Amino acid sequence: LQALRLLKADGLVVDAPGRGLQVAPLDGDGVAAVYQVRAALDVLAARLAAQHRAALAPSLIDEGRRAARGRDVRAMIEADVAFHRAIYAASRNPLIEPSAHVHWHHIRRAMGAVLQRSALRATVWDEHAAIAEAILAGDADRAAELISGHDQRAAEHMRRELAPPLSSTTTLREGPTS
């Protein structure tokens, strides 16, 4: 029961009237809201990491590119998480990673659903590489701009992919009908 309470508190399960609990449905707008919070944390982390001129391991980008070429969704997600966690660690702010961790549960779930039915955007690892370069160069403004845009594009991609399809019976009309 305690585990179910924790899952409910994290928004991963919801009440199902008359049936107990059910897995929370994925909602594009809800996931986009999670990405807004992640973006704020990512921007802060990238700025701080750039102030330290942190060098992110090149293997992070290499592993991410390799995962993106494959079909293993879990590997794609883990590579993405590893990249962002490296930025959190490079920020040297011990509060960023645990604050972001709560939201990554939702992001992983959404990524898993989306990556199963759509191709990973080909540019994601180019974006990650550019972010890492800006951090290493100590360009905090550029790193923040790049990671903010990266997160905004990811949020919009998730929102589109998780939007419910229009019903085939839905009719859109313009103007008055007779």
GROMACS .gro file of N, CA and C in nm:
model
  534
    1LEU      N    1   0.082  -0.120   0.000
    1LEU     CA    2   0.000   0.000   0.000
    1LEU      C    3   0.085   0.126   0.000
    2GLN      N    4   0.195   0.120   0.075
    2GLN     CA    5   0.283   0.237   0.078
    2GLN      C    6   0.341   0.265  -0.060
    3ALA      N    7   0.379   0.161  -0.130
    3ALA     CA    8   0.435   0.179  -0.265
    3ALA      C    9   0.331   0.242  -0.357
    4LEU      N   10   0.207   0.199  -0.348
    4LEU     CA   11   0.100   0.257  -0.430
    4LEU      C   12   0.077   0.403  -0.393
    5ARG      N   13   0.086   0.434  -0.265
    5ARG     CA   14   0.071   0.574  -0.222
    5ARG      C   15   0.182   0.661  -0.282
    6LEU      N   16   0.304   0.607  -0.281
    6LEU     CA   17   0.416   0.682  -0.338
    6LEU      C   18   0.398   0.702  -0.489
    7LEU      N   19   0.355   0.597  -0.558
    7LEU     CA   20   0.329   0.609  -0.702
    7LEU      C   21   0.220   0.712  -0.730
    8LYS      N   22   0.118   0.713  -0.645
    8LYS     CA   23   0.010   0.810  -0.662
    8LYS      C   24   0.061   0.952  -0.635
    9ALA      N   25   0.140   0.967  -0.531
    9ALA     CA   26   0.197   1.099  -0.499
    9ALA      C   27   0.284   1.151  -0.612
   10ASP      N   28   0.353   1.060  -0.681
   10ASP     CA   29   0.438   1.099  -0.794
   10ASP      C   30   0.360   1.116  -0.923
   11GLY      N   31   0.228   1.089  -0.920
   11GLY     CA   32   0.145   1.106  -1.039
   11GLY      C   33   0.157   0.994  -1.140
   12LEU      N   34   0.212   0.881  -1.098
   12LEU     CA   35   0.227   0.769  -1.191
   12LEU      C   36   0.106   0.677  -1.193
   13VAL      N   37   0.026   0.680  -1.087
   13VAL     CA   38  -0.103   0.611  -1.084
   13VAL      C   39  -0.209   0.710  -1.038
   14VAL      N   40  -0.332   0.686  -1.080
   14VAL     CA   41  -0.445   0.773  -1.044
   14VAL      C   42  -0.562   0.687  -1.001
   15ASP      N   43  -0.656   0.750  -0.932
   15ASP     CA   44  -0.777   0.680  -0.891
   15ASP      C   45  -0.858   0.639  -1.013
   16ALA      N   46  -0.909   0.517  -1.007
   16ALA     CA   47  -1.000   0.467  -1.111
   16ALA      C   48  -1.131   0.438  -1.037
   17PRO      N   49  -1.226   0.531  -1.045
   17PRO     CA   50  -1.348   0.516  -0.968
   17PRO      C   51  -1.410   0.376  -0.981
   18GLY      N   52  -1.432   0.315  -0.866
   18GLY     CA   53  -1.493   0.183  -0.862
   18GLY      C   54  -1.397   0.070  -0.891
   19ARG      N   55  -1.271   0.102  -0.924
   19ARG     CA   56  -1.176  -0.003  -0.959
   19ARG      C   57  -1.044   0.009  -0.884
   20GLY      N   58  -1.026   0.107  -0.802
   20GLY     CA   59  -0.901   0.126  -0.730
   20GLY      C   60  -0.811   0.225  -0.800
   21LEU      N   61  -0.693   0.179  -0.842
   21LEU     CA   62  -0.595   0.266  -0.908
   21LEU      C   63  -0.564   0.212  -1.048
   22GLN      N   64  -0.519   0.302  -1.133
   22GLN     CA   65  -0.474   0.263  -1.267
   22GLN      C   66  -0.352   0.346  -1.302
   23VAL      N   67  -0.275   0.297  -1.397
   23VAL     CA   68  -0.159   0.372  -1.445
   23VAL      C   69  -0.210   0.503  -1.504
   24ALA      N   70  -0.147   0.612  -1.466
   24ALA     CA   71  -0.188   0.744  -1.516
   24ALA      C   72  -0.170   0.749  -1.668
   25PRO      N   73  -0.270   0.798  -1.739
   25PRO     CA   74  -0.254   0.809  -1.884
   25PRO      C   75  -0.149   0.914  -1.917
   26LEU      N   76  -0.078   0.892  -2.028
   26LEU     CA   77   0.018   0.992  -2.074
   26LEU      C   78  -0.057   1.106  -2.138
   27ASP      N   79  -0.022   1.225  -2.102
   27ASP     CA   80  -0.090   1.344  -2.149
   27ASP      C   81   0.015   1.440  -2.203
   28GLY      N   82   0.002   1.478  -2.329
   28GLY     CA   83   0.100   1.565  -2.392
   28GLY      C   84   0.119   1.696  -2.319
   29ASP      N   85   0.009   1.757  -2.275
   29ASP     CA   86   0.021   1.885  -2.203
   29ASP      C   87   0.088   1.865  -2.068
   30GLY      N   88   0.057   1.756  -2.001
   30GLY     CA   89   0.120   1.727  -1.872
   30GLY      C   90   0.269   1.703  -1.887
   31VAL      N   91   0.307   1.630  -1.990
   31VAL     CA   92   0.449   1.604  -2.015
   31VAL      C   93   0.519   1.734  -2.052
   32ALA      N   94   0.454   1.819  -2.129
   32ALA     CA   95   0.514   1.949  -2.165
   32ALA      C   96   0.538   2.032  -2.039
   33ALA      N   97   0.446   2.025  -1.943
   33ALA     CA   98   0.465   2.098  -1.817
   33ALA      C   99   0.586   2.045  -1.740
   34VAL      N  100   0.604   1.914  -1.741
   34VAL     CA  101   0.721   1.854  -1.677
   34VAL      C  102   0.848   1.904  -1.745
   35TYR      N  103   0.846   1.912  -1.878
   35TYR     CA  104   0.961   1.962  -1.952
   35TYR      C  105   0.991   2.108  -1.918
   36GLN      N  106   0.890   2.187  -1.886
   36GLN     CA  107   0.916   2.326  -1.847
   36GLN      C  108   1.000   2.331  -1.720
   37VAL      N  109   0.966   2.245  -1.625
   37VAL     CA  110   1.041   2.242  -1.499
   37VAL      C  111   1.181   2.188  -1.526
   38ARG      N  112   1.189   2.083  -1.606
   38ARG     CA  113   1.321   2.027  -1.641
   38ARG      C  114   1.406   2.134  -1.709
   39ALA      N  115   1.346   2.212  -1.799
   39ALA     CA  116   1.422   2.315  -1.870
   39ALA      C  117   1.482   2.416  -1.773
   40ALA      N  118   1.405   2.456  -1.673
   40ALA     CA  119   1.457   2.552  -1.575
   40ALA      C  120   1.579   2.494  -1.503
   41LEU      N  121   1.569   2.368  -1.464
   41LEU     CA  122   1.682   2.304  -1.396
   41LEU      C  123   1.800   2.283  -1.491
   42ASP      N  124   1.771   2.244  -1.615
   42ASP     CA  125   1.876   2.223  -1.714
   42ASP      C  126   1.951   2.352  -1.745
   43VAL      N  127   1.878   2.462  -1.759
   43VAL     CA  128   1.941   2.591  -1.788
   43VAL      C  129   2.034   2.631  -1.672
   44LEU      N  130   1.985   2.617  -1.551
   44LEU     CA  131   2.069   2.649  -1.435
   44LEU      C  132   2.193   2.561  -1.432
   45ALA      N  133   2.174   2.431  -1.453
   45ALA     CA  134   2.286   2.338  -1.450
   45ALA      C  135   2.387   2.370  -1.560
   46ALA      N  136   2.340   2.398  -1.681
   46ALA     CA  137   2.430   2.428  -1.792
   46ALA      C  138   2.508   2.557  -1.765
   47ARG      N  139   2.441   2.658  -1.713
   47ARG     CA  140   2.510   2.783  -1.679
   47ARG      C  141   2.622   2.758  -1.578
   48LEU      N  142   2.588   2.687  -1.471
   48LEU     CA  143   2.687   2.661  -1.367
   48LEU      C  144   2.802   2.575  -1.419
   49ALA      N  145   2.768   2.472  -1.497
   49ALA     CA  146   2.872   2.386  -1.554
   49ALA      C  147   2.965   2.467  -1.645
   50ALA      N  148   2.909   2.559  -1.722
   50ALA     CA  149   2.990   2.644  -1.810
   50ALA      C  150   3.080   2.737  -1.728
   51GLN      N  151   3.031   2.786  -1.617
   51GLN     CA  152   3.114   2.870  -1.532
   51GLN      C  153   3.237   2.793  -1.482
   52HIS      N  154   3.223   2.662  -1.470
   52HIS     CA  155   3.335   2.576  -1.427
   52HIS      C  156   3.414   2.520  -1.546
   53ARG      N  157   3.368   2.557  -1.668
   53ARG     CA  158   3.430   2.505  -1.791
   53ARG      C  159   3.444   2.352  -1.784
   54ALA      N  160   3.336   2.289  -1.742
   54ALA     CA  161   3.335   2.144  -1.723
   54ALA      C  162   3.350   2.071  -1.856
   55ALA      N  163   3.426   1.965  -1.852
   55ALA     CA  164   3.444   1.879  -1.969
   55ALA      C  165   3.357   1.755  -1.949
   56LEU      N  166   3.252   1.744  -2.029
   56LEU     CA  167   3.169   1.625  -2.023
   56LEU      C  168   3.239   1.515  -2.102
   57ALA      N  169   3.229   1.394  -2.055
   57ALA     CA  170   3.297   1.282  -2.121
   57ALA      C  171   3.248   1.267  -2.265
   58PRO      N  172   3.338   1.268  -2.363
   58PRO     CA  173   3.297   1.249  -2.503
   58PRO      C  174   3.222   1.118  -2.525
   59SER      N  175   3.249   1.020  -2.441
   59SER     CA  176   3.180   0.890  -2.455
   59SER      C  177   3.029   0.904  -2.438
   60LEU      N  178   2.985   1.006  -2.365
   60LEU     CA  179   2.840   1.028  -2.350
   60LEU      C  180   2.775   1.053  -2.486
   61ILE      N  181   2.838   1.137  -2.566
   61ILE     CA  182   2.786   1.169  -2.700
   61ILE      C  183   2.798   1.046  -2.790
   62ASP      N  184   2.912   0.980  -2.784
   62ASP     CA  185   2.934   0.861  -2.868
   62ASP      C  186   2.830   0.753  -2.837
   63GLU      N  187   2.809   0.728  -2.709
   63GLU     CA  188   2.711   0.625  -2.669
   63GLU      C  189   2.570   0.667  -2.709
   64GLY      N  190   2.540   0.794  -2.698
   64GLY     CA  191   2.409   0.843  -2.738
   64GLY      C  192   2.385   0.828  -2.888
   65ARG      N  193   2.485   0.863  -2.966
   65ARG     CA  194   2.472   0.847  -3.112
   65ARG      C  195   2.455   0.699  -3.149
   66ARG      N  196   2.530   0.613  -3.082
   66ARG     CA  197   2.520   0.469  -3.108
   66ARG      C  198   2.380   0.419  -3.072
   67ALA      N  199   2.328   0.461  -2.958
   67ALA     CA  200   2.194   0.420  -2.916
   67ALA      C  201   2.089   0.471  -3.015
   68ALA      N  202   2.107   0.593  -3.063
   68ALA     CA  203   2.009   0.653  -3.156
   68ALA      C  204   2.004   0.577  -3.288
   69ARG      N  205   2.116   0.519  -3.328
   69ARG     CA  206   2.118   0.441  -3.452
   69ARG      C  207   2.052   0.304  -3.436
   70GLY      N  208   2.041   0.258  -3.313
   70GLY     CA  209   1.985   0.125  -3.287
   70GLY      C  210   1.835   0.129  -3.268
   71ARG      N  211   1.784   0.020  -3.214
   71ARG     CA  212   1.639   0.008  -3.194
   71ARG      C  213   1.604  -0.011  -3.046
   72ASP      N  214   1.704  -0.008  -2.959
   72ASP     CA  215   1.683  -0.032  -2.817
   72ASP      C  216   1.639   0.099  -2.750
   73VAL      N  217   1.509   0.109  -2.727
   73VAL     CA  218   1.452   0.230  -2.668
   73VAL      C  219   1.512   0.258  -2.531
   74ARG      N  220   1.528   0.154  -2.452
   74ARG     CA  221   1.585   0.173  -2.318
   74ARG      C  222   1.726   0.233  -2.328
   75ALA      N  223   1.807   0.187  -2.422
   75ALA     CA  224   1.942   0.241  -2.438
   75ALA      C  225   1.936   0.388  -2.479
   76MET      N  226   1.841   0.425  -2.564
   76MET     CA  227   1.825   0.565  -2.605
   76MET      C  228   1.793   0.652  -2.484
   77ILE      N  229   1.700   0.604  -2.403
   77ILE     CA  230   1.659   0.681  -2.285
   77ILE      C  231   1.773   0.693  -2.186
   78GLU      N  232   1.841   0.581  -2.160
   78GLU     CA  233   1.951   0.583  -2.063
   78GLU      C  234   2.064   0.674  -2.109
   79ALA      N  235   2.093   0.677  -2.239
   79ALA     CA  236   2.197   0.766  -2.290
   79ALA      C  237   2.157   0.912  -2.268
   80ASP      N  238   2.031   0.943  -2.293
   80ASP     CA  239   1.983   1.080  -2.275
   80ASP      C  240   1.990   1.120  -2.127
   81VAL      N  241   1.944   1.033  -2.039
   81VAL     CA  242   1.948   1.060  -1.896
   81VAL      C  243   2.093   1.079  -1.851
   82ALA      N  244   2.183   0.993  -1.898
   82ALA     CA  245   2.325   1.003  -1.858
   82ALA      C  246   2.384   1.138  -1.898
   83PHE      N  247   2.349   1.186  -2.017
   83PHE     CA  248   2.400   1.316  -2.062
   83PHE      C  249   2.354   1.427  -1.969
   84HIS      N  250   2.224   1.431  -1.941
   84HIS     CA  251   2.171   1.538  -1.856
   84HIS      C  252   2.223   1.526  -1.713
   85ARG      N  253   2.235   1.405  -1.662
   85ARG     CA  254   2.290   1.387  -1.527
   85ARG      C  255   2.435   1.434  -1.521
   86ALA      N  256   2.509   1.417  -1.628
   86ALA     CA  257   2.648   1.465  -1.631
   86ALA      C  258   2.652   1.617  -1.619
   87ILE      N  259   2.557   1.684  -1.683
   87ILE     CA  260   2.550   1.830  -1.670
   87ILE      C  261   2.515   1.869  -1.527
   88TYR      N  262   2.418   1.797  -1.468
   88TYR     CA  263   2.382   1.827  -1.329
   88TYR      C  264   2.504   1.811  -1.238
   89ALA      N  265   2.579   1.704  -1.257
   89ALA     CA  266   2.698   1.682  -1.174
   89ALA      C  267   2.803   1.791  -1.200
   90ALA      N  268   2.820   1.829  -1.325
   90ALA     CA  269   2.918   1.931  -1.361
   90ALA      C  270   2.882   2.068  -1.306
   91SER      N  271   2.755   2.088  -1.274
   91SER     CA  272   2.712   2.217  -1.219
   91SER      C  273   2.768   2.240  -1.079
   92ARG      N  274   2.800   2.131  -1.011
   92ARG     CA  275   2.849   2.133  -0.873
   92ARG      C  276   2.744   2.185  -0.775
   93ASN      N  277   2.619   2.187  -0.817
   93ASN     CA  278   2.510   2.222  -0.726
   93ASN      C  279   2.442   2.091  -0.688
   94PRO      N  280   2.453   2.049  -0.562
   94PRO     CA  281   2.402   1.919  -0.523
   94PRO      C  282   2.249   1.908  -0.519
   95LEU      N  283   2.180   2.019  -0.538
   95LEU     CA  284   2.033   2.015  -0.532
   95LEU      C  285   1.968   1.994  -0.668
   96ILE      N  286   2.041   2.015  -0.776
   96ILE     CA  287   1.980   2.008  -0.909
   96ILE      C  288   1.940   1.865  -0.945
   97GLU      N  289   2.032   1.770  -0.931
   97GLU     CA  290   2.001   1.633  -0.972
   97GLU      C  291   1.882   1.574  -0.896
   98PRO      N  292   1.878   1.585  -0.763
   98PRO     CA  293   1.761   1.528  -0.694
   98PRO      C  294   1.630   1.601  -0.730
   99SER      N  295   1.639   1.729  -0.758
   99SER     CA  296   1.519   1.804  -0.799
   99SER      C  297   1.471   1.757  -0.936
  100ALA      N  298   1.564   1.731  -1.026
  100ALA     CA  299   1.528   1.685  -1.160
  100ALA      C  300   1.483   1.539  -1.159
  101HIS      N  301   1.538   1.461  -1.068
  101HIS     CA  302   1.510   1.317  -1.062
  101HIS      C  303   1.360   1.287  -1.056
  102VAL      N  304   1.289   1.364  -0.978
  102VAL     CA  305   1.143   1.345  -0.965
  102VAL      C  306   1.074   1.353  -1.101
  103HIS      N  307   1.118   1.443  -1.184
  103HIS     CA  308   1.053   1.466  -1.313
  103HIS      C  309   1.098   1.366  -1.419
  104TRP      N  310   1.216   1.309  -1.401
  104TRP     CA  311   1.266   1.215  -1.500
  104TRP      C  312   1.181   1.088  -1.507
  105HIS      N  313   1.111   1.053  -1.399
  105HIS     CA  314   1.021   0.936  -1.406
  105HIS      C  315   0.917   0.956  -1.516
  106HIS      N  316   0.861   1.075  -1.519
  106HIS     CA  317   0.759   1.106  -1.620
  106HIS      C  318   0.821   1.117  -1.759
  107ILE      N  319   0.937   1.179  -1.765
  107ILE     CA  320   1.004   1.197  -1.894
  107ILE      C  321   1.044   1.063  -1.954
  108ARG      N  322   1.100   0.974  -1.873
  108ARG     CA  323   1.137   0.841  -1.922
  108ARG      C  324   1.015   0.767  -1.976
  109ARG      N  325   0.906   0.775  -1.904
  109ARG     CA  326   0.783   0.707  -1.945
  109ARG      C  327   0.734   0.761  -2.079
  110ALA      N  328   0.733   0.893  -2.092
  110ALA     CA  329   0.687   0.955  -2.217
  110ALA      C  330   0.783   0.922  -2.331
  111MET      N  331   0.913   0.930  -2.305
  111MET     CA  332   1.011   0.897  -2.408
  111MET      C  333   0.993   0.752  -2.454
  112GLY      N  334   0.970   0.663  -2.359
  112GLY     CA  335   0.951   0.522  -2.394
  112GLY      C  336   0.834   0.503  -2.487
  113ALA      N  337   0.724   0.570  -2.458
  113ALA     CA  338   0.604   0.558  -2.543
  113ALA      C  339   0.629   0.619  -2.680
  114VAL      N  340   0.690   0.734  -2.684
  114VAL     CA  341   0.711   0.805  -2.811
  114VAL      C  342   0.815   0.734  -2.897
  115LEU      N  343   0.925   0.691  -2.835
  115LEU     CA  344   1.032   0.629  -2.912
  115LEU      C  345   0.993   0.492  -2.968
  116GLN      N  346   0.891   0.430  -2.911
  116GLN     CA  347   0.846   0.301  -2.964
  116GLN      C  348   0.775   0.317  -3.097
  117ARG      N  349   0.720   0.436  -3.121
  117ARG     CA  350   0.640   0.452  -3.243
  117ARG      C  351   0.690   0.563  -3.335
  118SER      N  352   0.793   0.634  -3.295
  118SER     CA  353   0.846   0.737  -3.384
  118SER      C  354   0.998   0.738  -3.373
  119ALA      N  355   1.061   0.781  -3.477
  119ALA     CA  356   1.207   0.785  -3.479
  119ALA      C  357   1.258   0.896  -3.388
  120LEU      N  358   1.369   0.869  -3.326
  120LEU     CA  359   1.436   0.972  -3.246
  120LEU      C  360   1.477   1.083  -3.341
  121ARG      N  361   1.452   1.207  -3.299
  121ARG     CA  362   1.494   1.318  -3.383
  121ARG      C  363   1.644   1.306  -3.409
  122ALA      N  364   1.681   1.312  -3.533
  122ALA     CA  365   1.821   1.291  -3.573
  122ALA      C  366   1.913   1.396  -3.513
  123THR      N  367   1.862   1.511  -3.480
  123THR     CA  368   1.946   1.621  -3.433
  123THR      C  369   1.973   1.619  -3.283
  124VAL      N  370   1.911   1.532  -3.207
  124VAL     CA  371   1.922   1.540  -3.061
  124VAL      C  372   2.067   1.528  -3.014
  125TRP      N  373   2.145   1.440  -3.074
  125TRP     CA  374   2.283   1.425  -3.027
  125TRP      C  375   2.373   1.533  -3.082
  126ASP      N  376   2.336   1.594  -3.195
  126ASP     CA  377   2.407   1.714  -3.240
  126ASP      C  378   2.382   1.827  -3.140
  127GLU      N  379   2.258   1.837  -3.092
  127GLU     CA  380   2.226   1.939  -2.991
  127GLU      C  381   2.304   1.913  -2.863
  128HIS      N  382   2.309   1.788  -2.819
  128HIS     CA  383   2.384   1.754  -2.698
  128HIS      C  384   2.532   1.790  -2.715
  129ALA      N  385   2.590   1.760  -2.831
  129ALA     CA  386   2.731   1.790  -2.855
  129ALA      C  387   2.756   1.941  -2.850
  130ALA      N  388   2.666   2.019  -2.908
  130ALA     CA  389   2.681   2.166  -2.907
  130ALA      C  390   2.671   2.219  -2.764
  131ILE      N  391   2.582   2.163  -2.685
  131ILE     CA  392   2.568   2.204  -2.544
  131ILE      C  393   2.698   2.174  -2.470
  132ALA      N  394   2.751   2.055  -2.488
  132ALA     CA  395   2.876   2.016  -2.422
  132ALA      C  396   2.991   2.108  -2.463
  133GLU      N  397   2.997   2.146  -2.591
  133GLU     CA  398   3.102   2.235  -2.639
  133GLU      C  399   3.090   2.374  -2.575
  134ALA      N  400   2.968   2.425  -2.565
  134ALA     CA  401   2.947   2.557  -2.503
  134ALA      C  402   2.985   2.554  -2.356
  135ILE      N  403   2.954   2.444  -2.288
  135ILE     CA  404   2.991   2.430  -2.147
  135ILE      C  405   3.143   2.430  -2.134
  136LEU      N  406   3.211   2.350  -2.215
  136LEU     CA  407   3.357   2.342  -2.209
  136LEU      C  408   3.422   2.477  -2.241
  137ALA      N  409   3.363   2.552  -2.333
  137ALA     CA  410   3.416   2.683  -2.370
  137ALA      C  411   3.391   2.789  -2.263
  138GLY      N  412   3.309   2.755  -2.165
  138GLY     CA  413   3.278   2.852  -2.060
  138GLY      C  414   3.176   2.955  -2.102
  139ASP      N  415   3.103   2.929  -2.209
  139ASP     CA  416   3.002   3.023  -2.261
  139ASP      C  417   2.866   2.991  -2.197
  140ALA      N  418   2.846   3.046  -2.079
  140ALA     CA  419   2.725   3.016  -2.001
  140ALA      C  420   2.598   3.059  -2.074
  141ASP      N  421   2.600   3.176  -2.138
  141ASP     CA  422   2.481   3.223  -2.210
  141ASP      C  423   2.446   3.130  -2.326
  142ARG      N  424   2.548   3.089  -2.401
  142ARG     CA  425   2.525   3.000  -2.515
  142ARG      C  426   2.478   2.862  -2.468
  143ALA      N  427   2.539   2.810  -2.363
  143ALA     CA  428   2.499   2.680  -2.309
  143ALA      C  429   2.353   2.684  -2.263
  144ALA      N  430   2.316   2.793  -2.195
  144ALA     CA  431   2.179   2.808  -2.147
  144ALA      C  432   2.081   2.818  -2.264
  145GLU      N  433   2.119   2.895  -2.366
  145GLU     CA  434   2.034   2.911  -2.484
  145GLU      C  435   2.015   2.778  -2.556
  146LEU      N  436   2.124   2.705  -2.573
  146LEU     CA  437   2.118   2.577  -2.644
  146LEU      C  438   2.033   2.474  -2.568
  147ILE      N  439   2.053   2.464  -2.438
  147ILE     CA  440   1.980   2.362  -2.363
  147ILE      C  441   1.833   2.400  -2.348
  148SER      N  442   1.806   2.530  -2.340
  148SER     CA  443   1.667   2.575  -2.335
  148SER      C  444   1.594   2.540  -2.464
  149GLY      N  445   1.657   2.568  -2.577
  149GLY     CA  446   1.596   2.533  -2.706
  149GLY      C  447   1.580   2.384  -2.721
  150HIS      N  448   1.678   2.308  -2.677
  150HIS     CA  449   1.673   2.162  -2.682
  150HIS      C  450   1.552   2.111  -2.604
  151ASP      N  451   1.535   2.162  -2.482
  151ASP     CA  452   1.422   2.118  -2.399
  151ASP      C  453   1.288   2.162  -2.457
  152GLN      N  454   1.283   2.283  -2.513
  152GLN     CA  455   1.158   2.331  -2.574
  152GLN      C  456   1.119   2.246  -2.694
  153ARG      N  457   1.216   2.212  -2.777
  153ARG     CA  458   1.186   2.126  -2.893
  153ARG      C  459   1.142   1.987  -2.848
  154ALA      N  460   1.207   1.934  -2.746
  154ALA     CA  461   1.168   1.802  -2.694
  154ALA      C  462   1.027   1.806  -2.639
  155ALA      N  463   0.993   1.912  -2.566
  155ALA     CA  464   0.859   1.925  -2.510
  155ALA      C  465   0.754   1.931  -2.620
  156GLU      N  466   0.781   2.008  -2.722
  156GLU     CA  467   0.685   2.020  -2.832
  156GLU      C  468   0.672   1.887  -2.907
  157HIS      N  469   0.782   1.818  -2.926
  157HIS     CA  470   0.779   1.688  -2.992
  157HIS      C  471   0.692   1.590  -2.910
  158MET      N  472   0.713   1.588  -2.780
  158MET     CA  473   0.635   1.500  -2.693
  158MET      C  474   0.487   1.538  -2.695
  159ARG      N  475   0.459   1.668  -2.690
  159ARG     CA  476   0.320   1.714  -2.692
  159ARG      C  477   0.251   1.666  -2.820
  160ARG      N  478   0.318   1.682  -2.934
  160ARG     CA  479   0.260   1.639  -3.061
  160ARG      C  480   0.240   1.488  -3.065
  161GLU      N  481   0.342   1.414  -3.024
  161GLU     CA  482   0.336   1.268  -3.032
  161GLU      C  483   0.235   1.207  -2.935
  162LEU      N  484   0.213   1.273  -2.822
  162LEU     CA  485   0.122   1.220  -2.722
  162LEU      C  486  -0.019   1.277  -2.733
  163ALA      N  487  -0.041   1.366  -2.829
  163ALA     CA  488  -0.176   1.423  -2.849
  163ALA      C  489  -0.269   1.313  -2.896
  164PRO      N  490  -0.390   1.311  -2.844
  164PRO     CA  491  -0.485   1.209  -2.891
  164PRO      C  492  -0.518   1.233  -3.038
  165PRO      N  493  -0.526   1.126  -3.116
  165PRO     CA  494  -0.560   1.143  -3.258
  165PRO      C  495  -0.703   1.194  -3.273
  166LEU      N  496  -0.725   1.272  -3.378
  166LEU     CA  497  -0.860   1.317  -3.405
  166LEU      C  498  -0.944   1.197  -3.442
  167SER      N  499  -1.062   1.192  -3.388
  167SER     CA  500  -1.151   1.081  -3.419
  167SER      C  501  -1.189   1.086  -3.566
  168SER      N  502  -1.203   0.970  -3.625
  168SER     CA  503  -1.240   0.964  -3.766
  168SER      C  504  -1.383   1.011  -3.786
  169THR      N  505  -1.459   1.020  -3.677
  169THR     CA  506  -1.597   1.067  -3.690
  169THR      C  507  -1.610   1.215  -3.663
  170THR      N  508  -1.500   1.280  -3.625
  170THR     CA  509  -1.504   1.422  -3.598
  170THR      C  510  -1.517   1.499  -3.729
  171THR      N  511  -1.612   1.590  -3.733
  171THR     CA  512  -1.631   1.673  -3.850
  171THR      C  513  -1.607   1.817  -3.812
  172LEU      N  514  -1.521   1.882  -3.884
  172LEU     CA  515  -1.498   2.024  -3.862
  172LEU      C  516  -1.575   2.101  -3.966
  173ARG      N  517  -1.647   2.201  -3.922
  173ARG     CA  518  -1.728   2.279  -4.016
  173ARG      C  519  -1.691   2.425  -4.005
  174GLU      N  520  -1.704   2.493  -4.116
  174GLU     CA  521  -1.681   2.637  -4.116
  174GLU      C  522  -1.811   2.704  -4.152
  175GLY      N  523  -1.839   2.813  -4.086
  175GLY     CA  524  -1.957   2.893  -4.118
  175GLY      C  525  -2.086   2.824  -4.076
  176PRO      N  526  -2.197   2.889  -4.104
  176PRO     CA  527  -2.327   2.835  -4.065
  176PRO      C  528  -2.363   2.713  -4.149
  177THR      N  529  -2.439   2.625  -4.088
  177THR     CA  530  -2.487   2.508  -4.160
  177THR      C  531  -2.638   2.517  -4.173
  178SER      N  532  -2.693   2.448  -4.271
  178SER     CA  533  -2.839   2.453  -4.286
  178SER      C  534  -2.903   2.320  -4.262
   0.00000   0.00000   0.00000
